[in-house]
Amino acid sequence: MDTILVVNAGSSSVKFQVFAAGRRGDPERQIKGQIDGIGVRPRLRASAANGDALIDRELGAEQVSTVPDALHAAGAWLRDACSISPIAVGHRIVHGGPRYDRPVLIDAQVLADLARYSPLAPLHQPNNLAPVRVLLERSPDLPQVACFDTAFHRGHDKVADYYAIPERFYAEGVRRYGFHGLSYEYIAQRLVQVAPEVARGRVIVAHLGSGASMCALSGGRSVESTLGFTALDGLPMGTRPGQLDPGVVLYLVQEKRMSAADIEKLFYHECGLKALSGISNDMRELESSVDPRAAFAVEYFCYRAALYAGMLVAALGGVDAFVFTAGIGENSAKVRQRIVGKLGWLGAELDPGANASARQLISRKSSKPALYVIPTDEELMIARHTLALIGERRVAGVTPA
């Protein structure tokens, strides 16, 4: 059985999934796993498609001290215990910059190009690329495909992507990219199955998680996003501030004498829900806390989401549906209720029972727009892209290793 390996690497974890690469229809998920606690208390966990546990094992910190170590450990287990030898590997790469607007087969030149975008996504890009680099060295004939979180937004009109700064900066790549594109692309495709009429219309999708953003879809195409040049803009996130007056950066440099490294650490690790609450960056902890600072952080998050909904409605010229997805969007009935409660001016009406049980359709029949909860599946999207690109190579007469 041909298989596709999907890898999503972070700073302290490597998530992986294995899909059967059927010649017809969607790739079928076979295994879902991860190694977390890298360098501290690494632990390998994996389950089958039906949820049955396949392994739950602690590994030595010396044995798995880096992301490449974790990739090697996961690969060895897949090979030895599961007889998995993938025909290709698909990677989530957060930033494709101005050059990459679709999935691409990775070689040394592509890897070098993508490494240059690391300052634009310092939490993600270096870690996304670490497994790519290892596999290029160890298995140079194994096809690897980069799937970008920015690519889905590349069809924006210029008026949506420009900053009001001199043209030379745009030419250098300083523009609004948008992120979470793999998630939005999946939702756009899923909506065709869930509600075809809605999929052809004007839809706002709220990808609410530790990283959060919102996207305006028109006919399944991204026309506007809350995220911009980097993954710092827009909504407040777990540890990132969201929208920020550039004058704040000038103040930190001029008055606080903070270096670029200090500001990067502050904005990526010490802001957002964590800073607002003083407690945690985890929405679950904030919702269960009796501390008024936690309540304020939750209210701030919902308030900003409602504000951005208004912006996206303006970009679309109206709205037919609103979709919640990702960790908070799929699991927090309270957050959904608070956000929808601020959208009454649009005619949004929540069905409390449907919302509490996280049904697919959570709005009343009289609601305009319709309200949905649709789980995202970025890994399936990556597997689809990888299989499609490998299929093109086969048609062209190139056989994957």
mmCIF file of C-alpha atoms in Angstrom:
data_model
loop_
_atom_site.group_PDB
_atom_site.id
_atom_site.type_symbol
_atom_site.label_atom_id
_atom_site.label_comp_id
_atom_site.label_asym_id
_atom_site.label_seq_id
_atom_site.Cartn_x
_atom_site.Cartn_y
_atom_site.Cartn_z
ATOM 1 C CA MET A 1 0.000 0.000 0.000
ATOM 2 C CA ASP A 2 1.389 3.386 -1.004
ATOM 3 C CA THR A 3 1.412 5.914 1.820
ATOM 4 C CA ILE A 4 1.922 9.644 2.289
ATOM 5 C CA LEU A 5 3.592 10.940 5.453
ATOM 6 C CA VAL A 6 2.436 14.371 6.641
ATOM 7 C CA VAL A 7 4.735 16.258 9.031
ATOM 8 C CA ASN A 8 3.988 19.377 11.085
ATOM 9 C CA ALA A 9 7.014 20.251 13.204
ATOM 10 C CA GLY A 10 7.060 22.780 16.049
ATOM 11 C CA SER A 11 9.701 23.902 18.512
ATOM 12 C CA SER A 12 9.068 21.116 21.043
ATOM 13 C CA SER A 13 6.930 18.633 19.121
ATOM 14 C CA VAL A 14 6.654 16.820 15.830
ATOM 15 C CA LYS A 15 3.144 15.879 14.733
ATOM 16 C CA PHE A 16 2.788 13.292 11.988
ATOM 17 C CA GLN A 17 0.046 11.468 10.138
ATOM 18 C CA VAL A 18 0.096 8.639 7.632
ATOM 19 C CA PHE A 19 -2.407 8.488 4.778
ATOM 20 C CA ALA A 20 -3.080 5.674 2.336
ATOM 21 C CA ALA A 21 -2.512 7.124 -1.116
ATOM 22 C CA GLY A 22 -5.458 5.625 -2.979
ATOM 23 C CA ARG A 23 -5.542 6.064 -6.732
ATOM 24 C CA ARG A 24 -9.156 7.224 -6.508
ATOM 25 C CA GLY A 25 -10.777 9.505 -3.960
ATOM 26 C CA ASP A 26 -9.344 11.173 -0.897
ATOM 27 C CA PRO A 27 -6.227 9.979 0.914
ATOM 28 C CA GLU A 28 -7.347 7.807 3.842
ATOM 29 C CA ARG A 29 -5.897 8.501 7.285
ATOM 30 C CA GLN A 30 -4.186 5.445 8.771
ATOM 31 C CA ILE A 31 -2.100 6.715 11.685
ATOM 32 C CA LYS A 32 -2.048 9.924 13.726
ATOM 33 C CA GLY A 33 0.792 10.588 16.140
ATOM 34 C CA GLN A 34 3.242 12.993 17.687
ATOM 35 C CA ILE A 35 6.387 13.274 19.738
ATOM 36 C CA ASP A 36 6.186 16.101 22.268
ATOM 37 C CA GLY A 37 8.408 17.221 25.134
ATOM 38 C CA ILE A 38 11.467 17.179 22.891
ATOM 39 C CA GLY A 39 14.667 17.636 24.902
ATOM 40 C CA VAL A 40 12.836 17.568 28.221
ATOM 41 C CA ARG A 41 10.563 14.560 28.521
ATOM 42 C CA PRO A 42 9.930 13.253 25.018
ATOM 43 C CA ARG A 43 6.939 11.023 24.535
ATOM 44 C CA LEU A 44 5.831 9.155 21.417
ATOM 45 C CA ARG A 45 2.096 8.640 21.032
ATOM 46 C CA ALA A 46 0.144 7.362 18.061
ATOM 47 C CA SER A 47 -3.270 5.969 17.300
ATOM 48 C CA ALA A 48 -4.991 4.255 14.405
ATOM 49 C CA ALA A 49 -7.702 5.860 12.299
ATOM 50 C CA ASN A 50 -10.386 4.385 14.574
ATOM 51 C CA GLY A 51 -8.759 5.929 17.660
ATOM 52 C CA ASP A 52 -7.181 2.754 19.021
ATOM 53 C CA ALA A 53 -3.833 3.441 20.678
ATOM 54 C CA LEU A 54 -0.814 2.057 18.827
ATOM 55 C CA ILE A 55 1.961 3.334 21.099
ATOM 56 C CA ASP A 56 2.429 5.534 24.153
ATOM 57 C CA ARG A 57 6.073 5.488 25.161
ATOM 58 C CA GLU A 58 8.421 7.866 26.942
ATOM 59 C CA LEU A 59 11.775 8.339 25.246
ATOM 60 C CA GLY A 60 15.101 9.418 26.673
ATOM 61 C CA ALA A 61 15.794 13.152 26.671
ATOM 62 C CA GLU A 62 19.305 12.468 25.382
ATOM 63 C CA GLN A 63 17.919 10.244 22.638
ATOM 64 C CA VAL A 64 15.385 12.863 21.468
ATOM 65 C CA SER A 65 16.880 16.277 22.197
ATOM 66 C CA THR A 66 16.099 17.987 18.867
ATOM 67 C CA VAL A 67 13.411 18.061 16.179
ATOM 68 C CA PRO A 68 15.608 15.945 13.823
ATOM 69 C CA ASP A 69 15.987 13.378 16.627
ATOM 70 C CA ALA A 70 12.212 13.255 16.999
ATOM 71 C CA LEU A 71 11.738 12.799 13.261
ATOM 72 C CA HIS A 72 14.243 9.949 13.288
ATOM 73 C CA ALA A 73 12.495 8.267 16.253
ATOM 74 C CA ALA A 74 9.056 8.589 14.682
ATOM 75 C CA GLY A 75 10.357 7.354 11.330
ATOM 76 C CA ALA A 76 12.042 4.342 12.909
ATOM 77 C CA TRP A 77 8.832 3.374 14.720
ATOM 78 C CA LEU A 78 6.730 3.762 11.573
ATOM 79 C CA ARG A 79 9.191 1.666 9.588
ATOM 80 C CA ASP A 80 9.894 -1.078 12.126
ATOM 81 C CA ALA A 81 6.555 -1.431 13.907
ATOM 82 C CA CYS A 82 4.133 -0.424 11.156
ATOM 83 C CA SER A 83 6.048 -1.316 7.975
ATOM 84 C CA ILE A 84 5.448 2.204 6.658
ATOM 85 C CA SER A 85 7.704 3.363 3.848
ATOM 86 C CA PRO A 86 6.107 6.498 2.365
ATOM 87 C CA ILE A 87 6.272 7.374 -1.303
ATOM 88 C CA ALA A 88 6.365 11.069 -0.376
ATOM 89 C CA VAL A 89 6.321 13.455 2.586
ATOM 90 C CA GLY A 90 4.113 16.535 2.820
ATOM 91 C CA HIS A 91 5.124 19.396 5.117
ATOM 92 C CA ARG A 92 3.194 22.294 6.555
ATOM 93 C CA ILE A 93 5.300 25.387 5.845
ATOM 94 C CA VAL A 94 3.882 28.541 7.376
ATOM 95 C CA HIS A 95 5.391 31.172 5.075
ATOM 96 C CA GLY A 96 5.786 30.899 1.304
ATOM 97 C CA GLY A 97 6.744 34.539 0.824
ATOM 98 C CA PRO A 98 6.010 36.341 -2.453
ATOM 99 C CA ARG A 99 7.368 33.536 -4.612
ATOM 100 C CA TYR A 100 5.434 30.411 -3.659
ATOM 101 C CA ASP A 101 1.698 30.528 -4.335
ATOM 102 C CA ARG A 102 1.053 26.773 -4.510
ATOM 103 C CA PRO A 103 2.516 23.499 -3.198
ATOM 104 C CA VAL A 104 5.961 22.769 -4.546
ATOM 105 C CA LEU A 105 8.430 19.905 -4.626
ATOM 106 C CA ILE A 106 11.332 20.749 -2.326
ATOM 107 C CA ASP A 107 14.952 20.755 -3.414
ATOM 108 C CA ALA A 108 18.012 22.516 -2.013
ATOM 109 C CA GLN A 109 17.141 25.804 -3.744
ATOM 110 C CA VAL A 110 13.551 25.811 -2.485
ATOM 111 C CA LEU A 111 14.795 25.048 1.032
ATOM 112 C CA ALA A 112 17.223 27.975 0.865
ATOM 113 C CA ASP A 113 14.441 30.277 -0.380
ATOM 114 C CA LEU A 114 12.104 29.279 2.427
ATOM 115 C CA ALA A 115 14.787 29.671 5.085
ATOM 116 C CA ARG A 116 14.995 33.359 4.150
ATOM 117 C CA TYR A 117 11.425 33.824 5.357
ATOM 118 C CA SER A 118 12.228 32.586 8.874
ATOM 119 C CA PRO A 119 12.331 36.141 10.347
ATOM 120 C CA LEU A 120 8.718 36.571 9.198
ATOM 121 C CA ALA A 121 7.558 33.504 11.152
ATOM 122 C CA PRO A 122 10.197 32.807 13.802
ATOM 123 C CA LEU A 123 7.925 30.563 15.878
ATOM 124 C CA HIS A 124 7.172 28.298 12.929
ATOM 125 C CA GLN A 125 9.373 28.493 9.852
ATOM 126 C CA PRO A 126 12.695 27.220 11.294
ATOM 127 C CA ASN A 127 10.929 24.289 12.932
ATOM 128 C CA ASN A 128 8.857 23.536 9.831
ATOM 129 C CA LEU A 129 12.055 23.348 7.790
ATOM 130 C CA ALA A 130 14.119 21.222 10.197
ATOM 131 C CA PRO A 131 12.585 17.871 9.131
ATOM 132 C CA VAL A 132 12.852 18.887 5.467
ATOM 133 C CA ARG A 133 16.560 19.482 5.852
ATOM 134 C CA VAL A 134 17.085 16.140 7.624
ATOM 135 C CA LEU A 135 15.195 14.159 5.002
ATOM 136 C CA LEU A 136 16.995 15.880 2.128
ATOM 137 C CA GLU A 137 20.275 14.763 3.661
ATOM 138 C CA ARG A 138 19.234 11.239 4.673
ATOM 139 C CA SER A 139 16.802 10.357 1.865
ATOM 140 C CA PRO A 140 17.523 12.671 -1.077
ATOM 141 C CA ASP A 141 15.386 10.611 -3.474
ATOM 142 C CA LEU A 142 12.264 10.762 -1.296
ATOM 143 C CA PRO A 143 9.922 13.441 -2.727
ATOM 144 C CA GLN A 144 9.036 16.164 -0.232
ATOM 145 C CA VAL A 145 6.255 18.658 -0.828
ATOM 146 C CA ALA A 146 5.940 22.067 0.836
ATOM 147 C CA CYS A 147 2.335 23.133 1.495
ATOM 148 C CA PHE A 148 2.052 26.779 2.487
ATOM 149 C CA ASP A 149 -0.235 28.536 4.940
ATOM 150 C CA THR A 150 0.083 31.674 2.818
ATOM 151 C CA ALA A 151 -0.723 30.192 -0.606
ATOM 152 C CA PHE A 152 -4.535 30.178 -0.318
ATOM 153 C CA HIS A 153 -4.552 33.967 0.114
ATOM 154 C CA ARG A 154 -2.335 34.767 -2.854
ATOM 155 C CA GLY A 155 -5.279 35.597 -5.121
ATOM 156 C CA HIS A 156 -6.175 38.734 -3.143
ATOM 157 C CA ASP A 157 -6.662 41.981 -5.010
ATOM 158 C CA LYS A 158 -3.758 44.377 -4.593
ATOM 159 C CA VAL A 159 -5.923 46.757 -2.588
ATOM 160 C CA ALA A 160 -6.176 44.042 0.092
ATOM 161 C CA ASP A 161 -2.480 43.186 0.149
ATOM 162 C CA TYR A 162 -0.718 46.542 -0.011
ATOM 163 C CA TYR A 163 0.493 48.567 2.943
ATOM 164 C CA ALA A 164 0.483 52.349 2.533
ATOM 165 C CA ILE A 165 4.279 52.496 2.376
ATOM 166 C CA PRO A 166 6.625 53.135 -0.591
ATOM 167 C CA GLU A 167 6.268 50.743 -3.514
ATOM 168 C CA ARG A 168 9.845 49.506 -3.183
ATOM 169 C CA PHE A 169 8.941 47.646 0.000
ATOM 170 C CA TYR A 170 6.090 45.802 -1.716
ATOM 171 C CA ALA A 171 8.526 44.806 -4.454
ATOM 172 C CA GLU A 172 10.770 43.355 -1.730
ATOM 173 C CA GLY A 173 7.877 41.282 -0.376
ATOM 174 C CA VAL A 174 6.561 43.531 2.399
ATOM 175 C CA ARG A 175 2.857 42.939 1.937
ATOM 176 C CA ARG A 176 -0.136 41.322 3.623
ATOM 177 C CA TYR A 177 0.038 37.561 3.139
ATOM 178 C CA GLY A 178 -2.512 36.047 5.500
ATOM 179 C CA PHE A 179 -1.973 32.670 7.169
ATOM 180 C CA HIS A 180 -3.895 29.511 8.222
ATOM 181 C CA GLY A 181 -4.508 29.046 4.511
ATOM 182 C CA LEU A 182 -4.488 25.240 4.658
ATOM 183 C CA SER A 183 -7.289 25.391 7.220
ATOM 184 C CA TYR A 184 -9.324 27.878 5.192
ATOM 185 C CA GLU A 185 -8.809 25.882 2.005
ATOM 186 C CA TYR A 186 -10.109 22.764 3.740
ATOM 187 C CA ILE A 187 -13.169 24.604 5.093
ATOM 188 C CA ALA A 188 -13.901 26.052 1.646
ATOM 189 C CA GLN A 189 -13.868 22.541 0.169
ATOM 190 C CA ARG A 190 -15.845 21.056 3.049
ATOM 191 C CA LEU A 191 -18.554 23.706 2.693
ATOM 192 C CA VAL A 192 -19.246 22.471 -0.823
ATOM 193 C CA GLN A 193 -20.366 19.196 0.787
ATOM 194 C CA VAL A 194 -22.042 20.681 3.869
ATOM 195 C CA ALA A 195 -23.932 23.570 2.282
ATOM 196 C CA PRO A 196 -23.345 24.008 -1.475
ATOM 197 C CA GLU A 197 -25.406 27.197 -1.725
ATOM 198 C CA VAL A 198 -23.468 28.762 1.138
ATOM 199 C CA ALA A 199 -20.138 27.678 -0.381
ATOM 200 C CA ARG A 200 -20.945 29.714 -3.481
ATOM 201 C CA GLY A 201 -21.697 32.815 -1.407
ATOM 202 C CA ARG A 202 -20.062 35.118 1.118
ATOM 203 C CA VAL A 203 -18.570 33.348 4.130
ATOM 204 C CA ILE A 204 -16.506 34.430 7.130
ATOM 205 C CA VAL A 205 -14.376 31.669 8.662
ATOM 206 C CA ALA A 206 -12.969 32.133 12.163
ATOM 207 C CA HIS A 207 -9.931 29.914 12.767
ATOM 208 C CA LEU A 208 -9.725 30.347 16.524
ATOM 209 C CA GLY A 209 -6.943 28.567 18.370
ATOM 210 C CA SER A 210 -3.663 29.380 20.086
ATOM 211 C CA GLY A 211 -2.954 31.008 16.746
ATOM 212 C CA ALA A 212 -6.060 32.821 15.557
ATOM 213 C CA SER A 213 -7.254 34.606 12.456
ATOM 214 C CA MET A 214 -10.363 35.180 10.343
ATOM 215 C CA CYS A 215 -10.836 34.990 6.596
ATOM 216 C CA ALA A 216 -13.447 36.281 4.133
ATOM 217 C CA LEU A 217 -14.394 33.809 1.401
ATOM 218 C CA SER A 218 -16.297 34.709 -1.745
ATOM 219 C CA GLY A 219 -17.267 31.699 -3.837
ATOM 220 C CA GLY A 220 -14.701 29.636 -1.936
ATOM 221 C CA ARG A 221 -11.869 32.077 -2.676
ATOM 222 C CA SER A 222 -10.030 34.100 -0.042
ATOM 223 C CA VAL A 223 -10.527 37.822 -0.543
ATOM 224 C CA GLU A 224 -9.370 39.199 2.834
ATOM 225 C CA SER A 225 -7.688 38.004 6.026
ATOM 226 C CA THR A 226 -6.974 39.449 9.463
ATOM 227 C CA LEU A 227 -3.328 38.341 9.365
ATOM 228 C CA GLY A 228 -0.737 40.265 7.374
ATOM 229 C CA PHE A 229 3.018 40.356 6.814
ATOM 230 C CA THR A 230 3.724 38.112 9.805
ATOM 231 C CA ALA A 231 1.664 35.951 12.151
ATOM 232 C CA LEU A 232 1.405 38.816 14.684
ATOM 233 C CA ASP A 233 -1.434 40.884 13.233
ATOM 234 C CA GLY A 234 -5.196 40.745 13.661
ATOM 235 C CA LEU A 235 -6.782 38.864 16.546
ATOM 236 C CA PRO A 236 -5.083 38.470 19.927
ATOM 237 C CA MET A 237 -3.677 34.955 20.247
ATOM 238 C CA GLY A 238 -2.321 32.719 22.955
ATOM 239 C CA THR A 239 0.959 34.605 23.327
ATOM 240 C CA ARG A 240 0.833 37.070 20.399
ATOM 241 C CA PRO A 241 -0.747 40.543 20.641
ATOM 242 C CA GLY A 242 -2.655 40.799 17.387
ATOM 243 C CA GLN A 243 -3.269 44.256 15.922
ATOM 244 C CA LEU A 244 -0.765 46.766 17.260
ATOM 245 C CA ASP A 245 -0.021 50.394 16.489
ATOM 246 C CA PRO A 246 3.480 50.504 14.902
ATOM 247 C CA GLY A 247 4.155 53.395 17.260
ATOM 248 C CA VAL A 248 4.277 50.870 20.085
ATOM 249 C CA VAL A 249 7.351 49.345 18.453
ATOM 250 C CA LEU A 250 8.971 52.786 18.149
ATOM 251 C CA TYR A 251 8.215 53.442 21.803
ATOM 252 C CA LEU A 252 9.803 50.157 22.879
ATOM 253 C CA VAL A 253 12.935 50.927 20.843
ATOM 254 C CA GLN A 254 13.299 54.593 21.714
ATOM 255 C CA GLU A 255 12.041 54.785 25.287
ATOM 256 C CA LYS A 256 12.632 51.270 26.603
ATOM 257 C CA ARG A 257 15.838 50.695 24.623
ATOM 258 C CA MET A 258 14.646 47.221 23.635
ATOM 259 C CA SER A 259 16.537 45.354 20.924
ATOM 260 C CA ALA A 260 14.913 43.599 17.976
ATOM 261 C CA ALA A 261 15.466 40.279 19.744
ATOM 262 C CA ASP A 262 13.808 41.593 22.909
ATOM 263 C CA ILE A 263 10.783 42.821 20.963
ATOM 264 C CA GLU A 264 10.507 39.573 19.031
ATOM 265 C CA LYS A 265 10.490 37.599 22.278
ATOM 266 C CA LEU A 266 7.888 39.943 23.776
ATOM 267 C CA PHE A 267 5.524 39.827 20.797
ATOM 268 C CA TYR A 268 5.749 36.105 20.119
ATOM 269 C CA HIS A 269 5.949 34.703 23.642
ATOM 270 C CA GLU A 270 4.693 37.177 26.250
ATOM 271 C CA CYS A 271 1.596 38.900 24.860
ATOM 272 C CA GLY A 272 -1.932 37.888 23.875
ATOM 273 C CA LEU A 273 -4.193 36.004 26.283
ATOM 274 C CA LYS A 274 -1.186 35.239 28.467
ATOM 275 C CA ALA A 275 -0.452 38.935 28.992
ATOM 276 C CA LEU A 276 -4.077 40.037 29.341
ATOM 277 C CA SER A 277 -4.893 37.422 31.960
ATOM 278 C CA GLY A 278 -1.557 37.140 33.735
ATOM 279 C CA ILE A 279 -2.545 33.499 34.156
ATOM 280 C CA SER A 280 -2.437 31.402 31.011
ATOM 281 C CA ASN A 281 -2.528 31.381 27.224
ATOM 282 C CA ASP A 282 -4.963 28.436 27.283
ATOM 283 C CA MET A 283 -8.602 29.406 26.703
ATOM 284 C CA ARG A 284 -9.780 26.361 28.656
ATOM 285 C CA GLU A 285 -7.981 27.528 31.776
ATOM 286 C CA LEU A 286 -9.232 31.074 31.337
ATOM 287 C CA GLU A 287 -12.852 29.982 30.984
ATOM 288 C CA SER A 288 -12.676 27.900 34.150
ATOM 289 C CA SER A 289 -10.905 30.589 36.201
ATOM 290 C CA VAL A 290 -12.714 32.907 38.649
ATOM 291 C CA ASP A 291 -9.985 35.530 38.316
ATOM 292 C CA PRO A 292 -11.441 38.728 36.788
ATOM 293 C CA ARG A 293 -8.301 39.099 34.648
ATOM 294 C CA ALA A 294 -9.127 35.783 32.973
ATOM 295 C CA ALA A 295 -12.669 36.975 32.278
ATOM 296 C CA PHE A 296 -11.261 40.177 30.788
ATOM 297 C CA ALA A 297 -8.936 38.235 28.475
ATOM 298 C CA VAL A 298 -11.825 36.119 27.185
ATOM 299 C CA GLU A 299 -14.020 39.179 26.660
ATOM 300 C CA TYR A 300 -11.209 41.001 24.849
ATOM 301 C CA PHE A 301 -10.690 38.034 22.517
ATOM 302 C CA CYS A 302 -14.402 37.875 21.644
ATOM 303 C CA TYR A 303 -14.671 41.652 21.269
ATOM 304 C CA ARG A 304 -11.819 41.786 18.781
ATOM 305 C CA ALA A 305 -13.253 38.841 16.831
ATOM 306 C CA ALA A 306 -16.572 40.675 16.493
ATOM 307 C CA LEU A 307 -14.785 43.850 15.377
ATOM 308 C CA TYR A 308 -12.934 41.965 12.662
ATOM 309 C CA ALA A 309 -16.159 40.283 11.573
ATOM 310 C CA GLY A 310 -17.430 43.762 10.743
ATOM 311 C CA MET A 311 -14.320 44.464 8.668
ATOM 312 C CA LEU A 312 -14.719 41.226 6.728
ATOM 313 C CA VAL A 313 -18.428 41.855 6.126
ATOM 314 C CA ALA A 314 -17.404 45.151 4.530
ATOM 315 C CA ALA A 315 -14.844 43.359 2.345
ATOM 316 C CA LEU A 316 -17.518 40.909 1.172
ATOM 317 C CA GLY A 317 -20.352 43.417 0.866
ATOM 318 C CA GLY A 318 -22.494 41.268 3.162
ATOM 319 C CA VAL A 319 -22.339 37.777 4.635
ATOM 320 C CA ASP A 320 -24.277 34.546 4.123
ATOM 321 C CA ALA A 321 -22.563 32.305 6.672
ATOM 322 C CA PHE A 322 -20.130 32.376 9.579
ATOM 323 C CA VAL A 323 -17.996 29.303 10.319
ATOM 324 C CA PHE A 324 -16.147 28.524 13.562
ATOM 325 C CA THR A 325 -13.174 26.170 13.355
ATOM 326 C CA ALA A 326 -9.873 25.151 15.081
ATOM 327 C CA GLY A 327 -9.317 24.397 18.773
ATOM 328 C CA ILE A 328 -11.271 27.229 20.408
ATOM 329 C CA GLY A 329 -13.760 27.643 17.581
ATOM 330 C CA GLU A 330 -14.670 23.960 17.583
ATOM 331 C CA ASN A 331 -14.691 23.377 21.352
ATOM 332 C CA SER A 332 -15.700 26.544 23.207
ATOM 333 C CA ALA A 333 -19.460 27.058 23.201
ATOM 334 C CA LYS A 334 -18.992 30.108 25.448
ATOM 335 C CA VAL A 335 -16.661 31.855 23.016
ATOM 336 C CA ARG A 336 -19.007 31.120 20.114
ATOM 337 C CA GLN A 337 -21.939 32.471 22.131
ATOM 338 C CA ARG A 338 -20.105 35.664 23.054
ATOM 339 C CA ILE A 339 -18.972 36.383 19.527
ATOM 340 C CA VAL A 340 -22.381 35.694 17.968
ATOM 341 C CA GLY A 341 -23.965 37.832 20.685
ATOM 342 C CA LYS A 342 -22.040 40.791 19.265
ATOM 343 C CA LEU A 343 -23.238 40.088 15.722
ATOM 344 C CA GLY A 344 -26.934 40.670 16.258
ATOM 345 C CA TRP A 345 -26.726 43.691 13.960
ATOM 346 C CA LEU A 346 -26.071 41.217 11.132
ATOM 347 C CA GLY A 347 -29.170 39.195 12.014
ATOM 348 C CA ALA A 348 -27.155 36.363 13.590
ATOM 349 C CA GLU A 349 -29.266 34.203 15.939
ATOM 350 C CA LEU A 350 -27.682 31.352 17.880
ATOM 351 C CA ASP A 351 -29.515 28.131 18.734
ATOM 352 C CA PRO A 352 -28.338 27.610 22.339
ATOM 353 C CA GLY A 353 -28.936 23.861 22.338
ATOM 354 C CA ALA A 354 -27.180 23.302 19.037
ATOM 355 C CA ASN A 355 -24.285 25.478 20.182
ATOM 356 C CA ALA A 356 -23.914 23.661 23.507
ATOM 357 C CA SER A 357 -23.622 20.324 21.725
ATOM 358 C CA ALA A 358 -21.405 21.746 18.945
ATOM 359 C CA ARG A 359 -23.652 20.611 16.132
ATOM 360 C CA GLN A 360 -22.639 21.421 12.612
ATOM 361 C CA LEU A 361 -25.389 24.054 12.223
ATOM 362 C CA ILE A 362 -25.715 26.158 15.391
ATOM 363 C CA SER A 363 -28.027 28.943 14.192
ATOM 364 C CA ARG A 364 -31.783 29.294 14.343
ATOM 365 C CA LYS A 365 -33.702 28.909 11.082
ATOM 366 C CA SER A 366 -34.411 32.643 11.117
ATOM 367 C CA SER A 367 -30.726 33.558 11.424
ATOM 368 C CA LYS A 368 -29.030 35.459 8.674
ATOM 369 C CA PRO A 369 -26.183 34.572 8.403
ATOM 370 C CA ALA A 370 -26.210 30.823 9.001
ATOM 371 C CA LEU A 371 -23.762 29.758 11.723
ATOM 372 C CA TYR A 372 -21.649 26.608 11.499
ATOM 373 C CA VAL A 373 -19.068 24.646 13.474
ATOM 374 C CA ILE A 374 -16.849 22.711 11.060
ATOM 375 C CA PRO A 375 -13.714 20.912 12.306
ATOM 376 C CA THR A 376 -10.682 21.725 10.206
ATOM 377 C CA ASP A 377 -8.237 19.170 8.809
ATOM 378 C CA GLU A 378 -5.007 20.781 7.655
ATOM 379 C CA GLU A 379 -3.218 17.422 7.520
ATOM 380 C CA LEU A 380 -5.729 15.985 5.047
ATOM 381 C CA MET A 381 -5.286 19.124 2.953
ATOM 382 C CA ILE A 382 -1.516 18.570 2.934
ATOM 383 C CA ALA A 383 -1.989 14.905 1.984
ATOM 384 C CA ARG A 384 -4.281 15.943 -0.896
ATOM 385 C CA HIS A 385 -1.741 18.428 -2.220
ATOM 386 C CA THR A 386 1.143 15.993 -1.850
ATOM 387 C CA LEU A 387 -0.678 13.177 -3.606
ATOM 388 C CA ALA A 388 -1.757 15.509 -6.408
ATOM 389 C CA LEU A 389 1.793 16.720 -6.989
ATOM 390 C CA ILE A 390 3.190 13.186 -6.905
ATOM 391 C CA GLY A 391 0.461 12.155 -9.341
ATOM 392 C CA GLU A 392 1.588 14.882 -11.721
ATOM 393 C CA ARG A 393 5.141 13.523 -11.527
ATOM 394 C CA ARG A 394 3.865 10.039 -12.351
ATOM 395 C CA VAL A 395 1.945 11.322 -15.361
ATOM 396 C CA ALA A 396 5.128 13.094 -16.451
ATOM 397 C CA GLY A 397 6.970 9.794 -16.209
ATOM 398 C CA VAL A 398 8.879 10.465 -12.995
ATOM 399 C CA THR A 399 8.531 7.615 -10.504
ATOM 400 C CA PRO A 400 8.767 8.574 -6.806
ATOM 401 C CA ALA A 401 11.488 6.789 -4.845
#
